[in-house]
Amino acid sequence: EVQLVESGGGLVQVGGSLRLSCTTSVFLFEDYAFGWFRQAPGKKREAVSCISSSDDSAYYADSVKGRFTISRDNAKNMVALQMNSLKPEDTAVYYCAADRGLLLRIQAIDYDYWGQGTQVTVSS
């Protein structure tokens, strides 16, 4: 059974930083693209940032460009999301997801495996 486990969420003040990590038991980690999605109360799940399996190309939502950075460590089976200059509108549950595909995709429906999520709360 494939598992993805997120960590690093918490409560932070406006302008602060958090680093989310996702560790996974997926076999052949390097063959998977990964994404970070978030869902705020009453809103649909949205892609925050995604990273490809092949060339580490990345996608960032416009709302996080310049503030968030996604990275992957194939040796550690880990994906991270560095979040800086946090804003109250970044408050949400953040999910890590894995997609066994060659393309960099940003739709949640394309992802095969999901973590349980970690809460990020940014207080003003």
PDB file of C-alpha atoms in Angstrom:
ATOM      1  CA  GLU A   1       0.000   0.000   0.000  1.00  0.00           C
ATOM      2  CA  VAL A   2       1.406   3.359  -1.012  1.00  0.00           C
ATOM      3  CA  GLN A   3       1.559   5.921   1.752  1.00  0.00           C
ATOM      4  CA  LEU A   4       2.331   9.608   1.663  1.00  0.00           C
ATOM      5  CA  VAL A   5       2.880  11.380   4.960  1.00  0.00           C
ATOM      6  CA  GLU A   6       2.979  15.147   5.245  1.00  0.00           C
ATOM      7  CA  SER A   7       4.615  17.051   8.067  1.00  0.00           C
ATOM      8  CA  GLY A   8       5.630  20.585   8.894  1.00  0.00           C
ATOM      9  CA  GLY A   9       2.300  22.333   9.078  1.00  0.00           C
ATOM     10  CA  GLY A  10       1.332  24.599  11.937  1.00  0.00           C
ATOM     11  CA  LEU A  11       0.420  28.082  13.043  1.00  0.00           C
ATOM     12  CA  VAL A  12       2.524  30.982  11.816  1.00  0.00           C
ATOM     13  CA  GLN A  13       2.167  34.736  11.716  1.00  0.00           C
ATOM     14  CA  VAL A  14       1.826  36.759   8.553  1.00  0.00           C
ATOM     15  CA  GLY A  15       5.168  37.017   6.808  1.00  0.00           C
ATOM     16  CA  GLY A  16       6.506  33.890   8.418  1.00  0.00           C
ATOM     17  CA  SER A  17       7.763  30.679   6.857  1.00  0.00           C
ATOM     18  CA  LEU A  18       7.007  26.989   6.996  1.00  0.00           C
ATOM     19  CA  ARG A  19       8.550  24.015   5.312  1.00  0.00           C
ATOM     20  CA  LEU A  20       6.271  21.122   4.458  1.00  0.00           C
ATOM     21  CA  SER A  21       7.717  17.694   3.860  1.00  0.00           C
ATOM     22  CA  CYS A  22       6.189  14.631   2.276  1.00  0.00           C
ATOM     23  CA  THR A  23       7.722  11.210   2.654  1.00  0.00           C
ATOM     24  CA  THR A  24       6.400   8.293   0.677  1.00  0.00           C
ATOM     25  CA  SER A  25       6.650   4.545   0.372  1.00  0.00           C
ATOM     26  CA  VAL A  26       5.923   4.628  -3.355  1.00  0.00           C
ATOM     27  CA  PHE A  27       8.078   2.230  -5.366  1.00  0.00           C
ATOM     28  CA  LEU A  28      10.357   3.829  -7.950  1.00  0.00           C
ATOM     29  CA  PHE A  29       9.977   7.286  -6.450  1.00  0.00           C
ATOM     30  CA  GLU A  30      11.872   8.842  -9.345  1.00  0.00           C
ATOM     31  CA  ASP A  31       9.136   7.780 -11.777  1.00  0.00           C
ATOM     32  CA  TYR A  32       6.520   9.897 -10.055  1.00  0.00           C
ATOM     33  CA  ALA A  33       5.573  13.503 -10.332  1.00  0.00           C
ATOM     34  CA  PHE A  34       4.439  15.107  -7.110  1.00  0.00           C
ATOM     35  CA  GLY A  35       2.144  17.913  -6.259  1.00  0.00           C
ATOM     36  CA  TRP A  36       1.174  20.005  -3.304  1.00  0.00           C
ATOM     37  CA  PHE A  37      -2.492  20.901  -3.209  1.00  0.00           C
ATOM     38  CA  ARG A  38      -4.471  22.854  -0.663  1.00  0.00           C
ATOM     39  CA  GLN A  39      -8.065  23.144   0.346  1.00  0.00           C
ATOM     40  CA  ALA A  40      -9.540  25.902   2.450  1.00  0.00           C
ATOM     41  CA  PRO A  41     -12.985  25.602   4.077  1.00  0.00           C
ATOM     42  CA  GLY A  42     -15.730  26.026   1.509  1.00  0.00           C
ATOM     43  CA  LYS A  43     -13.326  26.015  -1.408  1.00  0.00           C
ATOM     44  CA  LYS A  44     -12.287  23.368  -3.869  1.00  0.00           C
ATOM     45  CA  ARG A  45      -8.897  21.730  -3.776  1.00  0.00           C
ATOM     46  CA  GLU A  46      -6.332  23.592  -5.819  1.00  0.00           C
ATOM     47  CA  ALA A  47      -2.823  22.898  -7.038  1.00  0.00           C
ATOM     48  CA  VAL A  48      -0.223  24.987  -5.262  1.00  0.00           C
ATOM     49  CA  SER A  49       2.927  23.564  -6.804  1.00  0.00           C
ATOM     50  CA  CYS A  50       3.880  20.460  -8.761  1.00  0.00           C
ATOM     51  CA  ILE A  51       7.186  18.957  -9.813  1.00  0.00           C
ATOM     52  CA  SER A  52       7.816  16.570 -12.663  1.00  0.00           C
ATOM     53  CA  SER A  53       9.433  13.155 -12.521  1.00  0.00           C
ATOM     54  CA  SER A  54      11.849  13.707 -15.348  1.00  0.00           C
ATOM     55  CA  ASP A  55      13.511  17.094 -15.390  1.00  0.00           C
ATOM     56  CA  ASP A  56      12.312  18.684 -12.164  1.00  0.00           C
ATOM     57  CA  SER A  57      10.289  21.223 -14.067  1.00  0.00           C
ATOM     58  CA  ALA A  58       7.801  22.851 -11.755  1.00  0.00           C
ATOM     59  CA  TYR A  59       4.451  24.553 -11.723  1.00  0.00           C
ATOM     60  CA  TYR A  60       3.412  27.253  -9.290  1.00  0.00           C
ATOM     61  CA  ALA A  61       0.018  28.779  -8.842  1.00  0.00           C
ATOM     62  CA  ASP A  62       0.079  32.507  -9.514  1.00  0.00           C
ATOM     63  CA  SER A  63      -0.837  33.191  -5.908  1.00  0.00           C
ATOM     64  CA  VAL A  64       2.362  31.581  -4.600  1.00  0.00           C
ATOM     65  CA  LYS A  65       4.925  32.419  -7.286  1.00  0.00           C
ATOM     66  CA  GLY A  66       8.028  33.967  -5.793  1.00  0.00           C
ATOM     67  CA  ARG A  67       7.073  32.823  -2.288  1.00  0.00           C
ATOM     68  CA  PHE A  68       6.919  29.026  -2.449  1.00  0.00           C
ATOM     69  CA  THR A  69       9.541  26.584  -3.707  1.00  0.00           C
ATOM     70  CA  ILE A  70       9.010  22.909  -4.395  1.00  0.00           C
ATOM     71  CA  SER A  71      11.847  20.407  -4.356  1.00  0.00           C
ATOM     72  CA  ARG A  72      12.375  16.683  -4.394  1.00  0.00           C
ATOM     73  CA  ASP A  73      15.073  14.395  -3.041  1.00  0.00           C
ATOM     74  CA  ASN A  74      15.021  11.089  -4.901  1.00  0.00           C
ATOM     75  CA  ALA A  75      17.557   9.568  -2.523  1.00  0.00           C
ATOM     76  CA  LYS A  76      15.294  10.211   0.470  1.00  0.00           C
ATOM     77  CA  ASN A  77      11.917   9.635  -1.218  1.00  0.00           C
ATOM     78  CA  MET A  78      10.900  13.083  -0.093  1.00  0.00           C
ATOM     79  CA  VAL A  79       9.222  16.130  -1.553  1.00  0.00           C
ATOM     80  CA  ALA A  80       9.298  19.487   0.180  1.00  0.00           C
ATOM     81  CA  LEU A  81       7.476  22.783  -0.116  1.00  0.00           C
ATOM     82  CA  GLN A  82       9.245  25.817   1.296  1.00  0.00           C
ATOM     83  CA  MET A  83       6.694  28.530   2.014  1.00  0.00           C
ATOM     84  CA  ASN A  84       7.876  32.069   2.692  1.00  0.00           C
ATOM     85  CA  SER A  85       6.099  35.382   3.184  1.00  0.00           C
ATOM     86  CA  LEU A  86       2.967  33.588   4.234  1.00  0.00           C
ATOM     87  CA  LYS A  87      -0.377  35.346   4.004  1.00  0.00           C
ATOM     88  CA  PRO A  88      -3.710  34.684   5.718  1.00  0.00           C
ATOM     89  CA  GLU A  89      -5.103  33.447   2.398  1.00  0.00           C
ATOM     90  CA  ASP A  90      -2.542  30.623   2.461  1.00  0.00           C
ATOM     91  CA  THR A  91      -4.457  29.107   5.359  1.00  0.00           C
ATOM     92  CA  ALA A  92      -5.658  25.653   4.313  1.00  0.00           C
ATOM     93  CA  VAL A  93      -5.069  21.954   4.624  1.00  0.00           C
ATOM     94  CA  TYR A  94      -2.115  21.071   2.424  1.00  0.00           C
ATOM     95  CA  TYR A  95      -1.958  17.702   0.707  1.00  0.00           C
ATOM     96  CA  CYS A  96       0.899  15.886  -0.961  1.00  0.00           C
ATOM     97  CA  ALA A  97       0.005  13.786  -3.989  1.00  0.00           C
ATOM     98  CA  ALA A  98       1.828  11.424  -6.347  1.00  0.00           C
ATOM     99  CA  ASP A  99       1.220  10.949 -10.063  1.00  0.00           C
ATOM    100  CA  ARG A 100       2.843   8.181 -12.036  1.00  0.00           C
ATOM    101  CA  GLY A 101       3.003  10.042 -15.286  1.00  0.00           C
ATOM    102  CA  LEU A 102       5.519  11.577 -17.593  1.00  0.00           C
ATOM    103  CA  LEU A 103       3.749  14.895 -17.909  1.00  0.00           C
ATOM    104  CA  LEU A 104       3.603  17.643 -15.333  1.00  0.00           C
ATOM    105  CA  ARG A 105      -0.078  17.777 -14.462  1.00  0.00           C
ATOM    106  CA  ILE A 106      -1.908  20.111 -12.137  1.00  0.00           C
ATOM    107  CA  GLN A 107      -5.395  18.653 -11.895  1.00  0.00           C
ATOM    108  CA  ALA A 108      -6.116  16.756  -8.707  1.00  0.00           C
ATOM    109  CA  ILE A 109      -7.997  14.090 -10.635  1.00  0.00           C
ATOM    110  CA  ASP A 110      -4.755  13.078 -12.373  1.00  0.00           C
ATOM    111  CA  TYR A 111      -3.006  12.148  -9.134  1.00  0.00           C
ATOM    112  CA  ASP A 112      -2.976   8.552  -8.004  1.00  0.00           C
ATOM    113  CA  TYR A 113      -2.050   8.733  -4.323  1.00  0.00           C
ATOM    114  CA  TRP A 114      -2.736  11.238  -1.584  1.00  0.00           C
ATOM    115  CA  GLY A 115      -1.573  11.993   1.902  1.00  0.00           C
ATOM    116  CA  GLN A 116      -3.864  12.817   4.799  1.00  0.00           C
ATOM    117  CA  GLY A 117      -3.002  16.492   4.783  1.00  0.00           C
ATOM    118  CA  THR A 118      -1.415  18.927   7.181  1.00  0.00           C
ATOM    119  CA  GLN A 119      -3.013  22.110   8.465  1.00  0.00           C
ATOM    120  CA  VAL A 120      -1.357  25.455   7.766  1.00  0.00           C
ATOM    121  CA  THR A 121      -2.791  28.465   9.568  1.00  0.00           C
ATOM    122  CA  VAL A 122      -1.497  31.966   8.992  1.00  0.00           C
ATOM    123  CA  SER A 123      -2.622  34.481  11.585  1.00  0.00           C
ATOM    124  CA  SER A 124      -2.802  38.196  10.975  1.00  0.00           C
TER     125      SER A 124
END
